[in-house]
Short mmCIF file of N, CA and C in Angstrom, two decimals:
data_model
loop_
_atom_site.label_atom_id
_atom_site.label_comp_id
_atom_site.label_asym_id
_atom_site.label_seq_id
_atom_site.Cartn_x
_atom_site.Cartn_y
_atom_site.Cartn_z
N UNK R 1 -17.35 54.36 -22.07
CA UNK R 1 -16.70 53.20 -22.60
C UNK R 1 -15.58 52.71 -21.68
N UNK R 2 -14.84 53.64 -21.05
CA UNK R 2 -13.76 53.23 -20.16
C UNK R 2 -14.29 52.46 -18.96
N UNK R 3 -15.49 52.83 -18.46
CA UNK R 3 -16.11 52.12 -17.35
C UNK R 3 -16.44 50.69 -17.77
N UNK R 4 -16.96 50.50 -18.95
CA UNK R 4 -17.27 49.18 -19.46
C UNK R 4 -15.99 48.36 -19.62
N UNK R 5 -14.92 48.97 -20.01
CA UNK R 5 -13.65 48.27 -20.17
C UNK R 5 -13.13 47.76 -18.84
N UNK R 6 -13.24 48.56 -17.79
CA UNK R 6 -12.78 48.12 -16.47
C UNK R 6 -13.60 46.93 -15.97
N UNK R 7 -14.90 46.97 -16.19
CA UNK R 7 -15.76 45.87 -15.77
C UNK R 7 -15.39 44.57 -16.50
N UNK R 8 -14.90 44.72 -17.68
CA UNK R 8 -14.52 43.54 -18.46
C UNK R 8 -13.10 43.11 -18.17
N UNK R 9 -12.20 44.07 -18.03
CA UNK R 9 -10.79 43.77 -17.88
C UNK R 9 -10.47 43.16 -16.51
N UNK R 10 -11.00 43.71 -15.44
CA UNK R 10 -10.67 43.24 -14.09
C UNK R 10 -11.06 41.76 -13.90
N UNK R 11 -12.29 41.36 -14.24
CA UNK R 11 -12.59 39.93 -14.10
C UNK R 11 -11.73 39.05 -15.01
N UNK R 12 -11.44 39.53 -16.20
CA UNK R 12 -10.61 38.75 -17.12
C UNK R 12 -9.20 38.56 -16.54
N UNK R 13 -8.64 39.60 -15.95
CA UNK R 13 -7.32 39.50 -15.34
C UNK R 13 -7.35 38.53 -14.16
N UNK R 14 -8.40 38.58 -13.36
CA UNK R 14 -8.53 37.66 -12.23
C UNK R 14 -8.63 36.20 -12.71
N UNK R 15 -9.42 35.97 -13.74
CA UNK R 15 -9.55 34.62 -14.28
C UNK R 15 -8.20 34.14 -14.81
N UNK R 16 -7.47 34.99 -15.52
CA UNK R 16 -6.15 34.63 -16.03
C UNK R 16 -5.17 34.34 -14.90
N UNK R 17 -5.23 35.11 -13.83
CA UNK R 17 -4.32 34.90 -12.70
C UNK R 17 -4.61 33.56 -12.02
N UNK R 18 -5.88 33.22 -11.84
CA UNK R 18 -6.24 31.94 -11.24
C UNK R 18 -5.82 30.80 -12.16
N UNK R 19 -6.05 30.94 -13.45
CA UNK R 19 -5.65 29.90 -14.41
C UNK R 19 -4.13 29.72 -14.41
N UNK R 20 -3.39 30.81 -14.37
CA UNK R 20 -1.92 30.73 -14.35
C UNK R 20 -1.45 30.04 -13.07
N UNK R 21 -2.07 30.35 -11.94
CA UNK R 21 -1.72 29.69 -10.68
C UNK R 21 -1.98 28.20 -10.73
N UNK R 22 -3.10 27.81 -11.32
CA UNK R 22 -3.43 26.40 -11.45
C UNK R 22 -2.43 25.69 -12.35
N UNK R 23 -2.06 26.30 -13.46
CA UNK R 23 -1.09 25.70 -14.39
C UNK R 23 0.27 25.56 -13.72
N UNK R 24 0.68 26.57 -12.96
CA UNK R 24 1.96 26.48 -12.24
C UNK R 24 1.93 25.36 -11.22
N UNK R 25 0.83 25.23 -10.50
CA UNK R 25 0.70 24.15 -9.52
C UNK R 25 0.75 22.78 -10.21
N UNK R 26 0.03 22.66 -11.31
CA UNK R 26 -0.09 21.38 -12.00
C UNK R 26 1.23 20.93 -12.62
N UNK R 27 1.91 21.81 -13.32
CA UNK R 27 3.12 21.44 -14.05
C UNK R 27 4.42 21.67 -13.29
N UNK R 28 4.42 22.56 -12.31
CA UNK R 28 5.61 22.87 -11.51
C UNK R 28 6.86 23.01 -12.38
N UNK R 29 6.86 23.97 -13.31
CA UNK R 29 7.96 24.08 -14.28
C UNK R 29 9.32 24.35 -13.66
N UNK R 30 9.39 24.91 -12.47
CA UNK R 30 10.67 25.18 -11.83
C UNK R 30 11.44 23.88 -11.55
N UNK R 31 10.73 22.77 -11.45
CA UNK R 31 11.41 21.49 -11.21
C UNK R 31 12.27 21.06 -12.40
N UNK R 32 11.99 21.61 -13.57
CA UNK R 32 12.81 21.29 -14.75
C UNK R 32 14.21 21.88 -14.61
N UNK R 33 14.39 22.80 -13.69
CA UNK R 33 15.67 23.48 -13.52
C UNK R 33 16.35 23.15 -12.21
N UNK R 34 15.78 22.21 -11.45
CA UNK R 34 16.37 21.83 -10.16
C UNK R 34 16.64 20.32 -10.13
N UNK R 35 17.69 19.94 -9.44
CA UNK R 35 18.05 18.53 -9.28
C UNK R 35 18.14 18.22 -7.80
N UNK R 36 17.76 17.01 -7.44
CA UNK R 36 17.93 16.52 -6.08
C UNK R 36 18.75 15.24 -6.16
N UNK R 37 19.93 15.27 -5.53
CA UNK R 37 20.82 14.12 -5.53
C UNK R 37 20.68 13.37 -4.22
N UNK R 38 20.52 12.05 -4.31
CA UNK R 38 20.43 11.18 -3.15
C UNK R 38 21.56 10.16 -3.28
N UNK R 39 22.27 9.90 -2.18
CA UNK R 39 23.35 8.93 -2.21
C UNK R 39 23.25 8.01 -1.00
N UNK R 40 22.27 7.11 -1.03
CA UNK R 40 22.09 6.16 0.06
C UNK R 40 23.05 4.98 -0.13
N UNK R 41 23.54 4.48 0.99
CA UNK R 41 24.43 3.31 0.95
C UNK R 41 23.63 2.06 0.63
N UNK R 42 24.34 1.06 0.14
CA UNK R 42 23.74 -0.25 -0.08
C UNK R 42 23.17 -0.71 1.26
N UNK R 43 21.96 -1.25 1.30
CA UNK R 43 21.38 -1.65 2.58
C UNK R 43 22.29 -2.63 3.32
N UNK R 44 22.44 -2.43 4.61
CA UNK R 44 23.28 -3.32 5.42
C UNK R 44 22.52 -4.58 5.75
N UNK R 45 23.24 -5.66 5.84
CA UNK R 45 22.60 -6.91 6.26
C UNK R 45 22.70 -6.99 7.77
N UNK R 46 21.75 -7.67 8.35
CA UNK R 46 21.79 -7.82 9.80
C UNK R 46 22.61 -9.06 10.13
N UNK R 47 23.54 -8.91 11.05
CA UNK R 47 24.44 -10.02 11.42
C UNK R 47 23.67 -11.05 12.24
N UNK R 48 23.92 -12.32 11.98
CA UNK R 48 23.27 -13.36 12.77
C UNK R 48 23.69 -13.27 14.24
N UNK R 49 22.81 -13.67 15.12
CA UNK R 49 23.14 -13.63 16.54
C UNK R 49 22.98 -15.02 17.15
N UNK R 50 23.70 -15.24 18.23
CA UNK R 50 23.60 -16.49 18.99
C UNK R 50 23.09 -16.14 20.37
N UNK R 51 22.84 -17.15 21.20
CA UNK R 51 22.31 -16.91 22.55
C UNK R 51 23.23 -16.00 23.35
N UNK R 52 24.51 -16.03 23.06
CA UNK R 52 25.46 -15.22 23.82
C UNK R 52 25.60 -13.81 23.30
N UNK R 53 24.84 -13.44 22.30
CA UNK R 53 24.94 -12.08 21.77
C UNK R 53 25.43 -12.09 20.33
N UNK R 54 25.80 -10.92 19.81
CA UNK R 54 26.19 -10.83 18.41
C UNK R 54 27.45 -11.63 18.14
N UNK R 55 27.51 -12.19 16.94
CA UNK R 55 28.70 -12.92 16.51
C UNK R 55 29.28 -12.18 15.34
N UNK R 56 30.55 -12.09 15.29
CA UNK R 56 31.23 -11.39 14.21
C UNK R 56 31.59 -12.36 13.10
N UNK R 57 31.75 -11.83 11.91
CA UNK R 57 32.15 -12.66 10.78
C UNK R 57 33.44 -13.38 11.12
N UNK R 58 33.45 -14.69 10.87
CA UNK R 58 34.66 -15.47 11.13
C UNK R 58 34.75 -16.00 12.55
N UNK R 59 33.86 -15.55 13.46
CA UNK R 59 33.89 -16.07 14.83
C UNK R 59 33.46 -17.53 14.84
N UNK R 60 34.14 -18.34 15.59
CA UNK R 60 33.71 -19.72 15.79
C UNK R 60 32.86 -19.74 17.04
N UNK R 61 31.79 -20.50 17.01
CA UNK R 61 30.91 -20.60 18.17
C UNK R 61 31.37 -21.72 19.07
N UNK R 62 30.41 -22.43 19.61
CA UNK R 62 30.71 -23.57 20.47
C UNK R 62 31.41 -24.64 19.65
N UNK R 63 32.01 -25.57 20.34
CA UNK R 63 32.76 -26.63 19.66
C UNK R 63 31.88 -27.32 18.62
N UNK R 64 32.40 -27.46 17.42
CA UNK R 64 31.68 -28.12 16.35
C UNK R 64 30.86 -27.18 15.48
N UNK R 65 30.65 -25.92 15.90
CA UNK R 65 29.90 -24.98 15.08
C UNK R 65 30.81 -24.35 14.05
N UNK R 66 30.29 -24.15 12.86
CA UNK R 66 31.05 -23.48 11.81
C UNK R 66 31.03 -21.98 12.06
N UNK R 67 32.04 -21.27 11.57
CA UNK R 67 32.02 -19.82 11.71
C UNK R 67 30.79 -19.24 11.01
N UNK R 68 30.27 -18.13 11.56
CA UNK R 68 29.12 -17.45 10.97
C UNK R 68 29.62 -16.59 9.82
N UNK R 69 28.96 -16.69 8.70
CA UNK R 69 29.37 -15.90 7.54
C UNK R 69 28.28 -14.88 7.22
N UNK R 70 28.64 -13.61 7.19
CA UNK R 70 27.72 -12.54 6.82
C UNK R 70 27.83 -12.36 5.31
N UNK R 71 26.82 -12.81 4.58
CA UNK R 71 26.89 -12.79 3.13
C UNK R 71 26.46 -11.46 2.52
N UNK R 72 25.81 -10.60 3.27
CA UNK R 72 25.35 -9.33 2.73
C UNK R 72 24.12 -9.52 1.86
N UNK R 73 23.64 -8.45 1.23
CA UNK R 73 22.44 -8.56 0.40
C UNK R 73 22.69 -9.47 -0.81
N UNK R 74 21.66 -10.19 -1.21
CA UNK R 74 21.74 -11.09 -2.36
C UNK R 74 21.03 -10.44 -3.55
N UNK R 75 21.75 -10.31 -4.66
CA UNK R 75 21.15 -9.78 -5.89
C UNK R 75 20.14 -10.77 -6.43
N UNK R 76 18.92 -10.31 -6.70
CA UNK R 76 17.89 -11.16 -7.29
C UNK R 76 17.71 -10.84 -8.77
N UNK R 77 17.51 -9.55 -9.07
CA UNK R 77 17.32 -9.12 -10.46
C UNK R 77 18.08 -7.83 -10.70
N UNK R 78 18.27 -7.53 -11.99
CA UNK R 78 19.01 -6.31 -12.35
C UNK R 78 18.59 -5.91 -13.76
N UNK R 79 18.59 -4.59 -14.01
CA UNK R 79 18.29 -4.10 -15.35
C UNK R 79 18.68 -2.64 -15.50
N UNK R 80 18.83 -2.22 -16.75
CA UNK R 80 19.19 -0.83 -17.06
C UNK R 80 17.96 -0.07 -17.51
N UNK R 81 17.88 1.18 -17.08
CA UNK R 81 16.74 2.03 -17.44
C UNK R 81 16.78 2.41 -18.91
N UNK R 82 15.59 2.48 -19.51
CA UNK R 82 15.39 3.05 -20.84
C UNK R 82 14.50 4.27 -20.68
N UNK R 83 14.67 5.24 -21.54
CA UNK R 83 13.92 6.49 -21.47
C UNK R 83 12.53 6.34 -22.09
N UNK R 84 11.57 7.02 -21.48
CA UNK R 84 10.23 7.12 -22.05
C UNK R 84 9.94 8.60 -22.28
N UNK R 85 9.16 9.23 -21.39
CA UNK R 85 8.81 10.65 -21.58
C UNK R 85 9.97 11.59 -21.26
N UNK R 86 10.92 11.15 -20.46
CA UNK R 86 12.08 11.97 -20.08
C UNK R 86 13.33 11.10 -20.19
N UNK R 87 14.46 11.74 -20.49
CA UNK R 87 15.72 11.01 -20.52
C UNK R 87 15.96 10.39 -19.15
N UNK R 88 16.14 9.09 -19.12
CA UNK R 88 16.33 8.36 -17.87
C UNK R 88 17.40 7.30 -18.09
N UNK R 89 18.35 7.21 -17.14
CA UNK R 89 19.39 6.19 -17.22
C UNK R 89 19.74 5.74 -15.80
N UNK R 90 20.46 4.63 -15.72
CA UNK R 90 20.86 4.07 -14.43
C UNK R 90 20.51 2.60 -14.38
N UNK R 91 20.66 2.03 -13.20
CA UNK R 91 20.42 0.60 -13.00
C UNK R 91 19.41 0.40 -11.88
N UNK R 92 18.55 -0.60 -12.05
CA UNK R 92 17.63 -1.02 -10.99
C UNK R 92 18.03 -2.43 -10.58
N UNK R 93 18.06 -2.66 -9.27
CA UNK R 93 18.40 -3.98 -8.72
C UNK R 93 17.38 -4.32 -7.64
N UNK R 94 16.98 -5.59 -7.58
CA UNK R 94 16.23 -6.04 -6.42
C UNK R 94 17.18 -6.90 -5.59
N UNK R 95 17.09 -6.73 -4.29
CA UNK R 95 17.99 -7.40 -3.35
C UNK R 95 17.19 -8.07 -2.24
N UNK R 96 17.68 -9.21 -1.80
CA UNK R 96 17.14 -9.85 -0.60
C UNK R 96 18.15 -9.61 0.50
N UNK R 97 17.71 -9.03 1.59
CA UNK R 97 18.59 -8.75 2.73
C UNK R 97 18.72 -10.00 3.58
N UNK R 98 19.79 -10.08 4.36
CA UNK R 98 20.05 -11.25 5.20
C UNK R 98 18.89 -11.52 6.14
N UNK R 99 18.21 -10.50 6.60
CA UNK R 99 17.08 -10.68 7.51
C UNK R 99 15.81 -11.10 6.81
N UNK R 100 15.83 -11.20 5.46
CA UNK R 100 14.66 -11.64 4.72
C UNK R 100 13.92 -10.53 3.99
N UNK R 101 14.20 -9.27 4.33
CA UNK R 101 13.54 -8.15 3.66
C UNK R 101 13.99 -8.02 2.21
N UNK R 102 13.21 -7.28 1.43
CA UNK R 102 13.54 -7.07 0.02
C UNK R 102 13.58 -5.58 -0.27
N UNK R 103 14.49 -5.20 -1.17
CA UNK R 103 14.70 -3.79 -1.49
C UNK R 103 14.86 -3.63 -3.00
N UNK R 104 14.29 -2.55 -3.53
CA UNK R 104 14.61 -2.12 -4.89
C UNK R 104 15.64 -1.02 -4.74
N UNK R 105 16.77 -1.18 -5.40
CA UNK R 105 17.84 -0.18 -5.35
C UNK R 105 18.02 0.43 -6.72
N UNK R 106 18.01 1.75 -6.78
CA UNK R 106 18.29 2.48 -8.01
C UNK R 106 19.70 3.03 -7.90
N UNK R 107 20.54 2.72 -8.88
CA UNK R 107 21.94 3.15 -8.84
C UNK R 107 22.26 4.01 -10.05
N UNK R 108 23.04 5.07 -9.80
CA UNK R 108 23.46 6.00 -10.84
C UNK R 108 22.26 6.53 -11.63
N UNK R 109 21.15 6.73 -10.94
CA UNK R 109 19.93 7.21 -11.59
C UNK R 109 20.13 8.64 -12.08
N UNK R 110 19.69 8.88 -13.29
CA UNK R 110 19.64 10.23 -13.86
C UNK R 110 18.30 10.33 -14.60
N UNK R 111 17.43 11.21 -14.13
CA UNK R 111 16.15 11.46 -14.78
C UNK R 111 15.76 12.90 -14.49
N UNK R 112 14.62 13.30 -14.98
CA UNK R 112 14.12 14.65 -14.73
C UNK R 112 13.35 14.67 -13.42
N UNK R 113 13.34 15.83 -12.80
CA UNK R 113 12.46 16.03 -11.65
C UNK R 113 11.08 16.36 -12.21
N UNK R 114 10.08 16.16 -11.44
CA UNK R 114 8.73 16.47 -11.90
C UNK R 114 7.76 16.42 -10.74
N UNK R 115 6.52 16.79 -11.01
CA UNK R 115 5.52 16.77 -9.94
C UNK R 115 5.01 15.35 -9.71
N UNK R 116 4.99 14.93 -8.47
CA UNK R 116 4.38 13.66 -8.07
C UNK R 116 4.99 12.45 -8.77
N UNK R 117 6.33 12.36 -8.77
CA UNK R 117 7.03 11.24 -9.40
C UNK R 117 7.20 10.12 -8.37
N UNK R 118 6.83 8.90 -8.77
CA UNK R 118 6.83 7.75 -7.88
C UNK R 118 7.67 6.62 -8.46
N UNK R 119 7.99 5.64 -7.60
CA UNK R 119 8.72 4.45 -8.02
C UNK R 119 7.76 3.26 -7.88
N UNK R 120 7.68 2.47 -8.95
CA UNK R 120 6.77 1.32 -8.99
C UNK R 120 7.51 0.06 -9.44
N UNK R 121 6.96 -1.07 -9.07
CA UNK R 121 7.27 -2.35 -9.68
C UNK R 121 6.06 -2.68 -10.54
N UNK R 122 6.30 -3.11 -11.78
CA UNK R 122 5.20 -3.42 -12.70
C UNK R 122 5.33 -4.84 -13.23
N UNK R 123 4.18 -5.43 -13.53
CA UNK R 123 4.14 -6.75 -14.13
C UNK R 123 4.41 -6.68 -15.63
N UNK R 124 4.45 -5.48 -16.18
CA UNK R 124 4.74 -5.29 -17.60
C UNK R 124 6.23 -5.07 -17.81
N UNK R 125 6.71 -5.35 -19.02
CA UNK R 125 8.12 -5.09 -19.31
C UNK R 125 8.33 -3.60 -19.59
N UNK R 126 9.59 -3.19 -19.67
CA UNK R 126 9.93 -1.77 -19.78
C UNK R 126 9.34 -1.11 -21.02
N UNK R 127 9.25 -1.82 -22.13
CA UNK R 127 8.68 -1.22 -23.34
C UNK R 127 7.17 -1.06 -23.22
N UNK R 128 6.49 -2.04 -22.67
CA UNK R 128 5.04 -2.03 -22.58
C UNK R 128 4.53 -1.07 -21.51
N UNK R 129 5.29 -0.87 -20.45
CA UNK R 129 4.84 -0.04 -19.33
C UNK R 129 4.68 1.42 -19.73
N UNK R 130 5.25 1.80 -20.85
CA UNK R 130 5.09 3.18 -21.32
C UNK R 130 3.61 3.49 -21.56
N UNK R 131 2.82 2.46 -21.89
CA UNK R 131 1.38 2.64 -22.12
C UNK R 131 0.57 2.55 -20.83
N UNK R 132 1.20 2.22 -19.72
CA UNK R 132 0.49 2.12 -18.44
C UNK R 132 1.14 1.08 -17.55
N UNK R 133 0.96 1.23 -16.25
CA UNK R 133 1.61 0.34 -15.28
C UNK R 133 1.08 -1.09 -15.32
N UNK R 134 -0.16 -1.27 -15.69
CA UNK R 134 -0.75 -2.60 -15.72
C UNK R 134 -1.29 -3.01 -14.36
N UNK R 135 -2.07 -4.10 -14.38
CA UNK R 135 -2.66 -4.61 -13.14
C UNK R 135 -1.58 -5.15 -12.22
N UNK R 136 -1.79 -4.95 -10.93
CA UNK R 136 -0.89 -5.52 -9.94
C UNK R 136 0.37 -4.73 -9.68
N UNK R 137 0.49 -3.54 -10.27
CA UNK R 137 1.69 -2.71 -10.01
C UNK R 137 1.72 -2.34 -8.53
N UNK R 138 2.93 -2.25 -7.99
CA UNK R 138 3.11 -1.92 -6.57
C UNK R 138 3.91 -0.62 -6.46
N UNK R 139 3.32 0.36 -5.79
CA UNK R 139 4.02 1.63 -5.55
C UNK R 139 4.94 1.46 -4.35
N UNK R 140 6.21 1.87 -4.53
CA UNK R 140 7.20 1.77 -3.45
C UNK R 140 7.43 3.11 -2.76
N UNK R 141 6.94 4.19 -3.33
CA UNK R 141 7.07 5.50 -2.68
C UNK R 141 7.42 6.59 -3.67
N UNK R 142 7.47 7.80 -3.14
CA UNK R 142 7.87 8.95 -3.96
C UNK R 142 9.34 8.84 -4.31
N UNK R 143 9.69 9.30 -5.51
CA UNK R 143 11.09 9.33 -5.92
C UNK R 143 11.83 10.26 -4.97
N UNK R 144 12.88 9.76 -4.34
CA UNK R 144 13.62 10.54 -3.34
C UNK R 144 14.46 11.64 -3.98
N UNK R 145 14.96 11.39 -5.17
CA UNK R 145 15.77 12.36 -5.88
C UNK R 145 15.89 11.93 -7.33
N UNK R 146 16.10 12.88 -8.22
CA UNK R 146 16.19 12.51 -9.63
C UNK R 146 17.60 12.10 -10.04
N UNK R 147 18.55 12.18 -9.11
CA UNK R 147 19.93 11.77 -9.37
C UNK R 147 20.44 10.92 -8.21
N UNK R 148 21.29 9.93 -8.52
CA UNK R 148 22.00 9.23 -7.46
C UNK R 148 21.58 7.80 -7.22
N UNK R 149 21.83 7.37 -5.96
CA UNK R 149 21.61 5.99 -5.50
C UNK R 149 20.58 6.02 -4.38
N UNK R 150 19.56 5.18 -4.49
CA UNK R 150 18.50 5.20 -3.48
C UNK R 150 17.86 3.83 -3.34
N UNK R 151 17.32 3.58 -2.14
CA UNK R 151 16.74 2.29 -1.78
C UNK R 151 15.26 2.46 -1.46
N UNK R 152 14.45 1.48 -1.91
CA UNK R 152 13.01 1.47 -1.65
C UNK R 152 12.64 0.11 -1.10
N UNK R 153 12.04 0.09 0.07
CA UNK R 153 11.63 -1.15 0.71
C UNK R 153 10.46 -1.75 -0.06
N UNK R 154 10.58 -3.03 -0.38
CA UNK R 154 9.49 -3.76 -1.04
C UNK R 154 8.60 -4.32 0.07
N UNK R 155 7.28 -4.12 -0.02
CA UNK R 155 6.40 -4.62 1.04
C UNK R 155 6.59 -6.11 1.30
N UNK R 156 6.49 -6.49 2.56
CA UNK R 156 6.63 -7.90 2.96
C UNK R 156 5.60 -8.73 2.19
N UNK R 157 5.96 -9.95 1.92
CA UNK R 157 5.10 -10.92 1.22
C UNK R 157 4.90 -10.59 -0.26
N UNK R 158 5.67 -9.64 -0.80
CA UNK R 158 5.60 -9.35 -2.23
C UNK R 158 6.45 -10.37 -2.97
N UNK R 159 5.85 -11.04 -3.93
CA UNK R 159 6.56 -12.04 -4.73
C UNK R 159 7.23 -11.32 -5.89
N UNK R 160 8.52 -11.05 -5.75
CA UNK R 160 9.25 -10.29 -6.78
C UNK R 160 9.28 -11.00 -8.13
N UNK R 161 9.10 -12.30 -8.15
CA UNK R 161 9.16 -13.03 -9.41
C UNK R 161 8.00 -12.67 -10.34
N UNK R 162 6.96 -12.02 -9.82
CA UNK R 162 5.81 -11.64 -10.66
C UNK R 162 6.00 -10.28 -11.33
N UNK R 163 7.08 -9.57 -11.00
CA UNK R 163 7.30 -8.23 -11.55
C UNK R 163 8.38 -8.27 -12.62
N UNK R 164 8.15 -7.53 -13.69
CA UNK R 164 9.07 -7.55 -14.82
C UNK R 164 9.88 -6.26 -14.95
N UNK R 165 9.43 -5.17 -14.30
CA UNK R 165 10.18 -3.92 -14.46
C UNK R 165 10.04 -3.01 -13.25
N UNK R 166 11.03 -2.13 -13.12
CA UNK R 166 11.00 -1.02 -12.16
C UNK R 166 10.70 0.23 -12.98
N UNK R 167 9.82 1.09 -12.47
CA UNK R 167 9.33 2.22 -13.26
C UNK R 167 9.41 3.51 -12.47
N UNK R 168 9.89 4.57 -13.14
CA UNK R 168 9.80 5.93 -12.60
C UNK R 168 8.57 6.53 -13.27
N UNK R 169 7.54 6.83 -12.47
CA UNK R 169 6.20 7.14 -13.00
C UNK R 169 5.69 8.46 -12.42
N UNK R 170 5.22 9.34 -13.27
CA UNK R 170 4.58 10.57 -12.83
C UNK R 170 3.10 10.27 -12.62
N UNK R 171 2.70 10.20 -11.36
CA UNK R 171 1.33 9.83 -11.02
C UNK R 171 0.34 10.91 -11.48
N UNK R 172 0.73 12.16 -11.38
CA UNK R 172 -0.18 13.26 -11.74
C UNK R 172 -0.59 13.20 -13.21
N UNK R 173 0.34 12.87 -14.10
CA UNK R 173 0.06 12.87 -15.53
C UNK R 173 0.00 11.46 -16.13
N UNK R 174 0.15 10.44 -15.29
CA UNK R 174 0.10 9.04 -15.75
C UNK R 174 1.05 8.78 -16.91
N UNK R 175 2.32 9.15 -16.72
CA UNK R 175 3.34 8.89 -17.74
C UNK R 175 4.58 8.29 -17.09
N UNK R 176 5.23 7.44 -17.87
CA UNK R 176 6.48 6.84 -17.43
C UNK R 176 7.64 7.72 -17.85
N UNK R 177 8.49 8.09 -16.89
CA UNK R 177 9.72 8.80 -17.23
C UNK R 177 10.71 7.81 -17.83
N UNK R 178 10.75 6.59 -17.28
CA UNK R 178 11.64 5.54 -17.76
C UNK R 178 11.39 4.27 -16.97
N UNK R 179 11.90 3.16 -17.50
CA UNK R 179 11.70 1.86 -16.83
C UNK R 179 12.91 0.96 -17.11
N UNK R 180 13.08 -0.02 -16.23
CA UNK R 180 14.16 -1.00 -16.36
C UNK R 180 13.59 -2.40 -16.26
N UNK R 181 13.86 -3.24 -17.26
CA UNK R 181 13.49 -4.65 -17.17
C UNK R 181 14.32 -5.29 -16.07
N UNK R 182 13.68 -6.13 -15.26
CA UNK R 182 14.34 -6.80 -14.14
C UNK R 182 14.61 -8.25 -14.51
N UNK R 183 15.84 -8.53 -14.95
CA UNK R 183 16.24 -9.88 -15.33
C UNK R 183 16.88 -10.58 -14.14
N UNK R 184 16.58 -11.88 -13.95
CA UNK R 184 17.20 -12.62 -12.84
C UNK R 184 18.73 -12.61 -12.93
N UNK R 185 19.35 -12.48 -11.78
CA UNK R 185 20.83 -12.50 -11.70
C UNK R 185 21.23 -13.95 -11.47
N UNK R 186 22.13 -14.44 -12.28
CA UNK R 186 22.61 -15.82 -12.16
C UNK R 186 23.76 -15.85 -11.16
N UNK R 187 23.69 -16.77 -10.22
CA UNK R 187 24.75 -16.89 -9.21
C UNK R 187 25.92 -17.65 -9.76
#
């Protein structure tokens, strides 16, 4: 009987070990106990240049030219995160840089770490995106950290006016950690 038990027990232990390894890989539970803080600066604007080289703010050019003014990034939209599957807070902003580029900036972000967490722009609002990203969502990249301030480049030629929310999304499990409605900023 003991020989029969070994033949049964050893394969069962191996199957359990493989299953446990797969579950650990899939859920990565240690991430629930670790935080990654990112503190990126607000994206810098590129200073306008003239034929003679760089011009500084307030410099007057040739006679009759007005001084060059470096306006910095322009706020386009802004919204506060709401929690979905995980407690999430902070602010999402879209910015147009002086050179024409666009950036999604997450400020004072606080959310959970997790496996395969990404940042998206969605055509759905923050409440609706909990059920799915919707058609036309644009992935901006992996979440750099679950805490802090971070910038994500928006692909060129992306029309930001078609997007209604910024989303922290776990791609592996297709769930939203949280989302922020992107309301236009009035100048």
